[in-house]
mmCIF file of C-alpha atoms in Angstrom:
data_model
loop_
_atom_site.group_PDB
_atom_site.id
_atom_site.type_symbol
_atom_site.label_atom_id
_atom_site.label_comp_id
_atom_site.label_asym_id
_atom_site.label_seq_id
_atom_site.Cartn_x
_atom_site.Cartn_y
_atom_site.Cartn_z
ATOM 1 C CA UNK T 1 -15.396 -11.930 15.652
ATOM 2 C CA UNK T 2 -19.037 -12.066 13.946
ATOM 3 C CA UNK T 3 -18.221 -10.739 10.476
ATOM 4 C CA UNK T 4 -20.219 -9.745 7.673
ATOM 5 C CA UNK T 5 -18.899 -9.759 4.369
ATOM 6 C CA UNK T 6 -20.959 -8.290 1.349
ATOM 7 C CA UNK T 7 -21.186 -10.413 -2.057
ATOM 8 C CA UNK T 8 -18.786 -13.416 -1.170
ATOM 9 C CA UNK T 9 -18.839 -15.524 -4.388
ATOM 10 C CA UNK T 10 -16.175 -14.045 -6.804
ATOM 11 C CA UNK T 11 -12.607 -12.821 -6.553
ATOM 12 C CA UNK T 12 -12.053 -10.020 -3.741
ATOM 13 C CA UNK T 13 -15.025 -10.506 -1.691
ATOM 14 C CA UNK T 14 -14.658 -14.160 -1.489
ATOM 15 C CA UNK T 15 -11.508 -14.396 -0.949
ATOM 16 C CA UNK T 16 -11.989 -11.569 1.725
ATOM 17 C CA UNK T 17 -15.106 -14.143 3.375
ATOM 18 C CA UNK T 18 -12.885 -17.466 3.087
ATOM 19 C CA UNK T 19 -9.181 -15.188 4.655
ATOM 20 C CA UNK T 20 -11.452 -14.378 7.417
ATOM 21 C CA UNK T 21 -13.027 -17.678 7.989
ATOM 22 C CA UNK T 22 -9.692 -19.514 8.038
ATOM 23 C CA UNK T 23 -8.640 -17.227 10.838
ATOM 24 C CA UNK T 24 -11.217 -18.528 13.037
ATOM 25 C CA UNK T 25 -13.751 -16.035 12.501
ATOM 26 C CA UNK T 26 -17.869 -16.329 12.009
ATOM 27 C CA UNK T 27 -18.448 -14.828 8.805
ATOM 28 C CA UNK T 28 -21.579 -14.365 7.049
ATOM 29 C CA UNK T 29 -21.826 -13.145 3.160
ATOM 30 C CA UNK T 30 -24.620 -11.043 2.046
ATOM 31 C CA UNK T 31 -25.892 -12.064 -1.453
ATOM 32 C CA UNK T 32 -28.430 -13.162 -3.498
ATOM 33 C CA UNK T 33 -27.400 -16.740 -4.152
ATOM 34 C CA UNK T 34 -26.722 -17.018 -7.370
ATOM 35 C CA UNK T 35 -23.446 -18.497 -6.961
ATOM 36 C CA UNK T 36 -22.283 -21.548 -5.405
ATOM 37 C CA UNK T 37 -20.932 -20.088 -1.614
ATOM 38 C CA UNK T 38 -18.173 -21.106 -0.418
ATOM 39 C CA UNK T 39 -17.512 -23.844 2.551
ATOM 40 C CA UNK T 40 -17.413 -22.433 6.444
ATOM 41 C CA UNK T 41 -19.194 -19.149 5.940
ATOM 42 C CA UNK T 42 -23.244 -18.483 6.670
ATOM 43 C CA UNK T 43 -24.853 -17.598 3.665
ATOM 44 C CA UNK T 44 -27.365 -14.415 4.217
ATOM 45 C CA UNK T 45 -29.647 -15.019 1.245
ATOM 46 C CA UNK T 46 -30.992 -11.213 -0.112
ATOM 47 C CA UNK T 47 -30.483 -8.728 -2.090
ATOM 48 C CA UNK T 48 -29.023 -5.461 -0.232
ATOM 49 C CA UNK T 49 -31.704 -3.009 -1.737
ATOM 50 C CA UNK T 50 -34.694 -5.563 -0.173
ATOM 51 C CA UNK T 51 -33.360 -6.632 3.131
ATOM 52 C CA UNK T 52 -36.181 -5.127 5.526
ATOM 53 C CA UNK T 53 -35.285 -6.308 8.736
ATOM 54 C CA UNK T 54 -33.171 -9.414 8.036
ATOM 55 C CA UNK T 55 -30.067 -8.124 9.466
ATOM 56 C CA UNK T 56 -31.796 -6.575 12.966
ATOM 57 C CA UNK T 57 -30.940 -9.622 14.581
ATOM 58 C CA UNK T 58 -27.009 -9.830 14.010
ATOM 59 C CA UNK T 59 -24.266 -8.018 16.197
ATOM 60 C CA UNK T 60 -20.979 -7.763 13.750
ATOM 61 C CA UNK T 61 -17.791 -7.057 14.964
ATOM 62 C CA UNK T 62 -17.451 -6.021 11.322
ATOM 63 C CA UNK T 63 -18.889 -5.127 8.253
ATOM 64 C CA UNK T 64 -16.475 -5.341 4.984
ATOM 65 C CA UNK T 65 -18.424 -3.846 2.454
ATOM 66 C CA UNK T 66 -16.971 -5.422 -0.951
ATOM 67 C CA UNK T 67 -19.291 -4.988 -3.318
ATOM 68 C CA UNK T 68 -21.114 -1.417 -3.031
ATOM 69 C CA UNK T 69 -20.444 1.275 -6.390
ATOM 70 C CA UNK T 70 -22.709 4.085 -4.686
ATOM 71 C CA UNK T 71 -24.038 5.928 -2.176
ATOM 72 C CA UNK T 72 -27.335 4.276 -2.183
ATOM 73 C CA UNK T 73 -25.396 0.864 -1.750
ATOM 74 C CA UNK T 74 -24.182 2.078 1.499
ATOM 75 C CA UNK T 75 -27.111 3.900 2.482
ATOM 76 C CA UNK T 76 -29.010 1.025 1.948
ATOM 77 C CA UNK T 77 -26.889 -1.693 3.566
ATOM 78 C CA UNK T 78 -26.399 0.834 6.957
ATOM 79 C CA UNK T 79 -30.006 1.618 7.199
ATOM 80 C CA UNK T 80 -30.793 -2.358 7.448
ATOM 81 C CA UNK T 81 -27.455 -3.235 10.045
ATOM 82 C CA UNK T 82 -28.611 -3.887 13.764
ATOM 83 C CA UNK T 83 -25.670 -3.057 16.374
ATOM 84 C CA UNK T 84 -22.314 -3.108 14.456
ATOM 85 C CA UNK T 85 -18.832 -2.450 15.095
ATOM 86 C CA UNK T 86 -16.028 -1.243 12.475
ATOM 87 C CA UNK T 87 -17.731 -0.670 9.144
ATOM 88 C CA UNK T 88 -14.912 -0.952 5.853
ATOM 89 C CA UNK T 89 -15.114 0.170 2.668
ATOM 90 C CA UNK T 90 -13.247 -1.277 -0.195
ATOM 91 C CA UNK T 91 -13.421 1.895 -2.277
ATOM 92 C CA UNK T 92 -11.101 2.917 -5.312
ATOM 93 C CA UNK T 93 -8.328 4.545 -6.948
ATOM 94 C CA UNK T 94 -10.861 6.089 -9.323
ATOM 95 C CA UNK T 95 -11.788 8.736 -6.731
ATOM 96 C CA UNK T 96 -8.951 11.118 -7.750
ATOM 97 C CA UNK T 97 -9.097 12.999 -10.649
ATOM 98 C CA UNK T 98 -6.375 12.235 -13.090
ATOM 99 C CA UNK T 99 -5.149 15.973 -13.681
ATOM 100 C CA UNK T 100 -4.213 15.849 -9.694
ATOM 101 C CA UNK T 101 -0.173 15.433 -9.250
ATOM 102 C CA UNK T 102 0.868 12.186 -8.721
ATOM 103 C CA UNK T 103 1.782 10.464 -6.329
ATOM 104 C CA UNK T 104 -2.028 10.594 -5.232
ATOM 105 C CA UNK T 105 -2.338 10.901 -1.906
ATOM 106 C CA UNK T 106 -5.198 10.333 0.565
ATOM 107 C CA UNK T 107 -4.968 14.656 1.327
ATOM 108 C CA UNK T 108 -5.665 15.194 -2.132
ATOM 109 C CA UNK T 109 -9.691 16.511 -3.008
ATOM 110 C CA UNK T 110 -11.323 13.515 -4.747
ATOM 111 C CA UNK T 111 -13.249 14.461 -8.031
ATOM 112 C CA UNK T 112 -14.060 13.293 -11.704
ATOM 113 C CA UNK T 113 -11.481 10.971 -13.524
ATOM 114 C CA UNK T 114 -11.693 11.478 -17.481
ATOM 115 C CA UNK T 115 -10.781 7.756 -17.571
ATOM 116 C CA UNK T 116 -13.196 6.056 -15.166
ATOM 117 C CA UNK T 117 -16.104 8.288 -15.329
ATOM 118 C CA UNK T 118 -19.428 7.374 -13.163
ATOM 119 C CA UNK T 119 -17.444 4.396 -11.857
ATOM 120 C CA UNK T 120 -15.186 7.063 -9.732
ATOM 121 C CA UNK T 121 -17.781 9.210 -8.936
ATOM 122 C CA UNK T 122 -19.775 6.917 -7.635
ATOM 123 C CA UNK T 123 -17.689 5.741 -5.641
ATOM 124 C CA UNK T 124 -16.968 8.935 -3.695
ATOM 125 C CA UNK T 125 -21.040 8.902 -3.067
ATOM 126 C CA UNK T 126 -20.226 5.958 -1.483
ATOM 127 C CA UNK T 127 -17.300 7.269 0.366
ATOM 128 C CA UNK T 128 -19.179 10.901 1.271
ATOM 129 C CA UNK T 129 -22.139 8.700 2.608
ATOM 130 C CA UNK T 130 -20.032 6.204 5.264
ATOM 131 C CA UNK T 131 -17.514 9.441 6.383
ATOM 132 C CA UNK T 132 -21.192 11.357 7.139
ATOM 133 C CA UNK T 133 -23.329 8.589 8.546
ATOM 134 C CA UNK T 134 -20.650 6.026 10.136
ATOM 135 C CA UNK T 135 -18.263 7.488 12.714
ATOM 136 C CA UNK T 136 -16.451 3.708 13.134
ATOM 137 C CA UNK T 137 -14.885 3.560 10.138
ATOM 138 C CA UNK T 138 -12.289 3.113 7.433
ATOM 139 C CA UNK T 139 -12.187 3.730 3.362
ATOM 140 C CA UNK T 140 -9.817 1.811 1.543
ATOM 141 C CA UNK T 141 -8.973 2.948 -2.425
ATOM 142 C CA UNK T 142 -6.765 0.115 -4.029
ATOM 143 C CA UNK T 143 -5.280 0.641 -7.432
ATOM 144 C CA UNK T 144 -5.407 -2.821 -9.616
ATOM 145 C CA UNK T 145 -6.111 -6.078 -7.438
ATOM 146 C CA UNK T 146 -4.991 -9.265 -8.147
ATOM 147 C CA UNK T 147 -4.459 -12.961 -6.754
ATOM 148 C CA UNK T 148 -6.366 -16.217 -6.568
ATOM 149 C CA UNK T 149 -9.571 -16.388 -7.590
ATOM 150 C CA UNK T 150 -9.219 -13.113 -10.062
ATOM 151 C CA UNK T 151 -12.135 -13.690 -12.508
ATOM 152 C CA UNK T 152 -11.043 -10.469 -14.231
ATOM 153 C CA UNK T 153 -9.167 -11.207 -17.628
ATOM 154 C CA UNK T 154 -5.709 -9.366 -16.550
ATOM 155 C CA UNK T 155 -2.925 -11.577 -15.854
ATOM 156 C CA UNK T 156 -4.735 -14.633 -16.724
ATOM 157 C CA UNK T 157 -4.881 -13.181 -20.633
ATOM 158 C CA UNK T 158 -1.098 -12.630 -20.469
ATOM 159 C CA UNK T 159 -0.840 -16.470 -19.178
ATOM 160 C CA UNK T 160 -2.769 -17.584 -22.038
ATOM 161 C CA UNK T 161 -0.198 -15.473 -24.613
ATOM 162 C CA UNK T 162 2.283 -16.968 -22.758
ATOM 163 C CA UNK T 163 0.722 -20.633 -22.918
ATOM 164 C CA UNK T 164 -0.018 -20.438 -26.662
ATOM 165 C CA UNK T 165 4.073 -19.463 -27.102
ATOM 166 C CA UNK T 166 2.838 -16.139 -28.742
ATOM 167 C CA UNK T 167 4.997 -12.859 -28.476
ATOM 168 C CA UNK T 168 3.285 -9.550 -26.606
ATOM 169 C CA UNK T 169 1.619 -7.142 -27.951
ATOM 170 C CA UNK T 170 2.779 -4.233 -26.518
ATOM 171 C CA UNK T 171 0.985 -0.657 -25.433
ATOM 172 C CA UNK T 172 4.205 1.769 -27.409
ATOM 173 C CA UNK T 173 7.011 1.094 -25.739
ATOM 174 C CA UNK T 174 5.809 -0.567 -22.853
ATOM 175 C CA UNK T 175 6.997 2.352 -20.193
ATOM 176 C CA UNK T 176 3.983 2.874 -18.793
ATOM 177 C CA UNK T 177 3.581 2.205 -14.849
ATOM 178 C CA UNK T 178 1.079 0.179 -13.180
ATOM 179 C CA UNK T 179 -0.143 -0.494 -9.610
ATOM 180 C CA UNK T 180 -0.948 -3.351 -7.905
ATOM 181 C CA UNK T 181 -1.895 -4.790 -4.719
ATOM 182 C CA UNK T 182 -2.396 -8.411 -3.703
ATOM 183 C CA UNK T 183 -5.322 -9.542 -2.443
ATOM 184 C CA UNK T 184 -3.679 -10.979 0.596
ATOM 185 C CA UNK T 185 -2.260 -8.236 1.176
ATOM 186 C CA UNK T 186 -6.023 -6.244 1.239
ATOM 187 C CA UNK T 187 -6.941 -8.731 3.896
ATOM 188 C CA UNK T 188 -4.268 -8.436 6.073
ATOM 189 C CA UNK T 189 -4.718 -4.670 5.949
ATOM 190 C CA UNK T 190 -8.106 -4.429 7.003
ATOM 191 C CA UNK T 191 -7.325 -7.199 9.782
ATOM 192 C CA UNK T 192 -4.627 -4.464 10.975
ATOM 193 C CA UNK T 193 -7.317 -1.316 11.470
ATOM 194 C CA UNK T 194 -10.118 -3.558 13.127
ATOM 195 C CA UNK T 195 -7.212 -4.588 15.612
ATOM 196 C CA UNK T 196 -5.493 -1.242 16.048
ATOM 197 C CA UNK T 197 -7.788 0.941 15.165
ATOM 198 C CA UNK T 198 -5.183 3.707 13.701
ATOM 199 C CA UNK T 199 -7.007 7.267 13.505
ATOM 200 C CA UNK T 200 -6.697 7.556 10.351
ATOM 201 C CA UNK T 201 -9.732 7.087 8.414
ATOM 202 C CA UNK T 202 -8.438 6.768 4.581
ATOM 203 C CA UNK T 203 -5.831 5.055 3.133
ATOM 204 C CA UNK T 204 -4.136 4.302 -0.274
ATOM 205 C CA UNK T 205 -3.243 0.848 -0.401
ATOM 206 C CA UNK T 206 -1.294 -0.673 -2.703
ATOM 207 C CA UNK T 207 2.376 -1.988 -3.745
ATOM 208 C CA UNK T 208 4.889 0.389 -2.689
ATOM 209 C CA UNK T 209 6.586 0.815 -6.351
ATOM 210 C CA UNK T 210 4.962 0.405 -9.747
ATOM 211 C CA UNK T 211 5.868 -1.435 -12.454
ATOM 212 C CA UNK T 212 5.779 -0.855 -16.490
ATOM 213 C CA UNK T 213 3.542 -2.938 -18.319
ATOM 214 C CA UNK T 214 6.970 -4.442 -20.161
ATOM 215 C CA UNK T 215 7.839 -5.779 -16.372
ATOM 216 C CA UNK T 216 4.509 -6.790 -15.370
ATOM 217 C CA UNK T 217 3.705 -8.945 -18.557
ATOM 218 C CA UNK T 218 7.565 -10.101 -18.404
ATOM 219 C CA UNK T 219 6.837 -11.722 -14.601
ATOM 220 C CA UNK T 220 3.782 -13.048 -15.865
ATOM 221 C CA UNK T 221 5.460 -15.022 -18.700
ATOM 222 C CA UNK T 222 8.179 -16.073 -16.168
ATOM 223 C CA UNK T 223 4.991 -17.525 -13.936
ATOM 224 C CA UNK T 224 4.304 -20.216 -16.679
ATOM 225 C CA UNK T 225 7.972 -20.552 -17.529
ATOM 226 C CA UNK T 226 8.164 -18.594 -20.306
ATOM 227 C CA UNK T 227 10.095 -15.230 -21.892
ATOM 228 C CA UNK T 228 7.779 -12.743 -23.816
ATOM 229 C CA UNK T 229 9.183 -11.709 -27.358
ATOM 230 C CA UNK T 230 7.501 -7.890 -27.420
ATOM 231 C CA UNK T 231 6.007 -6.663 -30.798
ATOM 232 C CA UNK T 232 4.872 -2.733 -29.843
ATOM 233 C CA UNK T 233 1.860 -1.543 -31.102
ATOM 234 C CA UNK T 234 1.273 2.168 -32.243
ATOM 235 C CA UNK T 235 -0.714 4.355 -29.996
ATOM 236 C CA UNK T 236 -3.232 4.804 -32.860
ATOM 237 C CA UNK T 237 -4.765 1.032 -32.107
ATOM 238 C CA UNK T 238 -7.061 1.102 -29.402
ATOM 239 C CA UNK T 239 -5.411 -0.285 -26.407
ATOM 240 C CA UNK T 240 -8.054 -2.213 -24.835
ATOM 241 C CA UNK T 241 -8.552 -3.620 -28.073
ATOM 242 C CA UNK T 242 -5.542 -6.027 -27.224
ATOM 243 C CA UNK T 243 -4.595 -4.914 -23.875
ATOM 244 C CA UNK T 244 -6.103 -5.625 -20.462
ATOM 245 C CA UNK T 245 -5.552 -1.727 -19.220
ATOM 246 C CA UNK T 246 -6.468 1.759 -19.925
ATOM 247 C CA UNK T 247 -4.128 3.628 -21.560
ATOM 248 C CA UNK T 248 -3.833 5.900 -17.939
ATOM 249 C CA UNK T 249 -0.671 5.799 -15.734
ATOM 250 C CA UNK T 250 -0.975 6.627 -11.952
ATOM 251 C CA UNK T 251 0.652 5.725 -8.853
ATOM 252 C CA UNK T 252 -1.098 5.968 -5.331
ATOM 253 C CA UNK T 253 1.067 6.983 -2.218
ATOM 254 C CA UNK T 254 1.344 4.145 -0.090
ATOM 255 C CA UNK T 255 2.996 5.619 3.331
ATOM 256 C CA UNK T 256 0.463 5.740 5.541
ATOM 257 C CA UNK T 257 -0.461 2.094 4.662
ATOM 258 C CA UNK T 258 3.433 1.383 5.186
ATOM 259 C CA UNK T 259 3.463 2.997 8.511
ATOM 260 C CA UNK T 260 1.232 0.082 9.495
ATOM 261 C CA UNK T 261 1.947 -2.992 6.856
ATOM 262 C CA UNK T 262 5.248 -2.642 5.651
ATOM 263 C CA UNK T 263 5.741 -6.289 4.415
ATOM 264 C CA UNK T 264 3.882 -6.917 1.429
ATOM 265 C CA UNK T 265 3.635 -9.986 -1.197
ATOM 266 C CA UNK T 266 6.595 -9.985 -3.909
ATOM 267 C CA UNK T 267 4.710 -9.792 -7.178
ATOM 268 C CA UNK T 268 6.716 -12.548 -8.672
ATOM 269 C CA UNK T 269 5.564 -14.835 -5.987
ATOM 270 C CA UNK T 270 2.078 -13.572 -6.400
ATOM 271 C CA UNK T 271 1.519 -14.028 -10.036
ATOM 272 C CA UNK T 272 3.366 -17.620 -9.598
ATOM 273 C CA UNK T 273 0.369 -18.405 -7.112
ATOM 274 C CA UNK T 274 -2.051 -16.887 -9.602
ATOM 275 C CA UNK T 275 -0.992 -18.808 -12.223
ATOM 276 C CA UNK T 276 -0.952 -22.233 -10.506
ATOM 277 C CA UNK T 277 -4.852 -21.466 -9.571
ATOM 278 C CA UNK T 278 -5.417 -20.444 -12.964
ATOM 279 C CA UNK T 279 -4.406 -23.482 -14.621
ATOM 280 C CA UNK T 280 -7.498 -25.227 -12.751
ATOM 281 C CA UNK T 281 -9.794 -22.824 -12.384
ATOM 282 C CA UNK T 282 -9.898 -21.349 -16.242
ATOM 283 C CA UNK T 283 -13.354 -21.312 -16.710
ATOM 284 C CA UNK T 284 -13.696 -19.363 -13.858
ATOM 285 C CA UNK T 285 -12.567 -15.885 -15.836
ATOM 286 C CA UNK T 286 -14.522 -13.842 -17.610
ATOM 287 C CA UNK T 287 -12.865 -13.743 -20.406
ATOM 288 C CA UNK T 288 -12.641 -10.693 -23.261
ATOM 289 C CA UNK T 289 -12.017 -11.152 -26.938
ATOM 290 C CA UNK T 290 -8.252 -9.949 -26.809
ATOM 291 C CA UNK T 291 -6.740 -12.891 -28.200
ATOM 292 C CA UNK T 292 -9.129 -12.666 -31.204
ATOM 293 C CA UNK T 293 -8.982 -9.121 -32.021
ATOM 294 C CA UNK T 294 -4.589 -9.742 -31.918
ATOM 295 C CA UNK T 295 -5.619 -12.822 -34.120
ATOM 296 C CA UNK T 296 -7.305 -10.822 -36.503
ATOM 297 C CA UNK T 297 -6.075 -7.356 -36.438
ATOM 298 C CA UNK T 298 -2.184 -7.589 -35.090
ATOM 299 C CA UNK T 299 -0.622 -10.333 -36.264
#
C-alpha cells in the first residue's frame, strides 16, 4: 500500500512510518523537515497548513493522521489529499469527560475533561470534523503510549531513579490506576481495520487491565534490574512536581478493540525493550526537572 503518515520524526508517528515501512509498504511522512527522517520512507517536505496542491498527485491507500490536535488540522490536511483510501485518526483518551462512569466506553458522549482542558476538546474538533467530512474512516483514543522511541519523560524518568539507586517517590499510597498501550500494539491495530475494515468507526484502545502507579514504577525498576524502595509523598505536594502523571485515574473499555486484537504486548516485556533503547538513545527525551525538584524539595 501507498501510505501517508503525518509528522514521522518522533516517538508514535515514527515509529508508526518505520512499522509500516518494514512491512513492505511505500510510506511517505508529511513534515516540515526539521528532524533528521528516518531510512526507507519518502519525505513530503511542508507544513500541513501551506500544502496547496502538493499532495494532488498521490493516491494513498492510507492516511494515518498522527500528529493533528484540532479540527483545523484535519480540515486542513483533507482539503489538500487527492484520491485516498482509509483515513485514521490517532485521537485521545482526553475526549471523555472525567465525571462520566468509568470504564469509558466508546458509547459514552465525549465532552470537557477538568484535567486536560483544550487538549481534549480539541481533539473532539478533530474527531467531529473526520466523522462529518470522511465517510472511510476510523478514530482511535489511546490512554498513555509507550515503547521505543518515547521522547516523553515517563518511564525513562523512573529508569533514571532506578539507575541513580534512588528510592520512589510516591503519589500517596501509590493505588492509583494507570493505562497503557504499546506502541506496537497501536500499529498492529490500525493494520487490522485497513485489512478488515470492521464497521465500527471508534475504538478505545489500550491494555486490557490497568495498573497502580506502585506496579508500573515497580516493572520499570525490574527493567534495569533493580527493586524500588517507595517513600510516599502527601497529596498536598504537587504531583507533577515529582511525578510523570496527573493526579487523574481512568480506565478505557477495551472490548471492542479485543473483539479484533486480543493478544497484546506484556508490559514487562515492553518496558524491558524500552529500557534497552533508552540506554542509547538518552538524549533523545525531553526531559523535565523531576529529579531536581525531588533533589531539592523531597529528599
Amino acid at each position: 500500500m501507498d501510505i501517508l503518515v503525518t509528522g514521522g520524526t518522533v516517538f508514535v508517528s515514527r515509529f508508526t512510518a518505520e512499522y509500516f515501512a518494514g512491512r513492505g509498504h511505500n510510506v511517505f511522512v508529511l513534515n516540515r523537515g526539521n528532524d533528521v527522517q528516518s531510512v526507507g520512507v519518502t519525505h513530503i517536505k511542508a507544513d500541513r497548513h501551506a500544502l496547496g496542491d502538493m499532495l494532488k498527485k498521490y493516491r494513498f491507500d492510507a492516511v494515518i493522521d498522527v500528529t493533528a490536535y484540532n479540527g483545523k488540522d484535519v480540515a486542513d490536511l483533507h482539503e489538500a489529499l487527492g484520491r485516498f483510501g482509509t483515513y485514521i485518526l490517532i485521537s485521545s483518551s482526553a475526549v471523555y469527560p472525567e465525571s462520566l462512569s468509568q470504564p469509558f466506553s466508546e458509547e459514552q458522549q465525549t465532552g470537557a475533561n477538568g484535567i486536560w482542558g483544550a487538549y481534549g476538546t480539541d481533539k473532539i474538533a478533530a474527531e467531529n470534523y473526520v466523522i462529518s467530512h470522511i465517510p472511510d474512516h476510523y478514530i482511535l483514543r489511546p490512554p498513555y503510549l509507550y515503547g521505543p522511541m518515547n521522547n516523553v519523560y515517563r518511564e525513562a524518568f523512573v529508569f533514571d531513579c532506578a539507575e541513580r539507586g534512588m528510592p520512589f517517590y510516591l503519589p500517596k499510597d501509590g493505588s492509583m490506576p494507570l493505562q497503557f498501550f504499546h506502541v506496537r500494539d497501536l500499529c498492529r491495530f490500525i493494520e487490522i481495520l485497513i485489512e478488515k475494515k470492521p464497521k465500527d468507526r471508534i475504538f478505545n484502545v489500550g491494555n486490557t487491565e490497568g495498573i497502580s502507579t506502585r506496579e508500573w514504577v515497580g516493572k520499570c525498576y525490574k527493567a534495569v534490574g533493580k527493586v524500588p524502595d517507595f517513600v510516599s509523598v502527601s497529596g498536598d505536594v504537587p504531583q507533577r512536581n515529582y511525578f510523570p502523571f496527573y493526579d487523574y485515574a481512568y480506565i478505557l473499555d477495551v472490548a471492542k478493540q479485543n473483539e479484533l486484537m486480543a493478544e497484546l504486548t506484556d508490559i514487562d516485556e515492553g518496558l524491558k525493550e524500552c529500557y534497552e533503547l533508552y540506554k542509547h538513545n538518552k538524549a533523545s527525551v525531553r526531559r523535565k526537572p523531576l529529579l531536581e525538584y525531588i533533589d531539592i524539595n523531597l529528599k
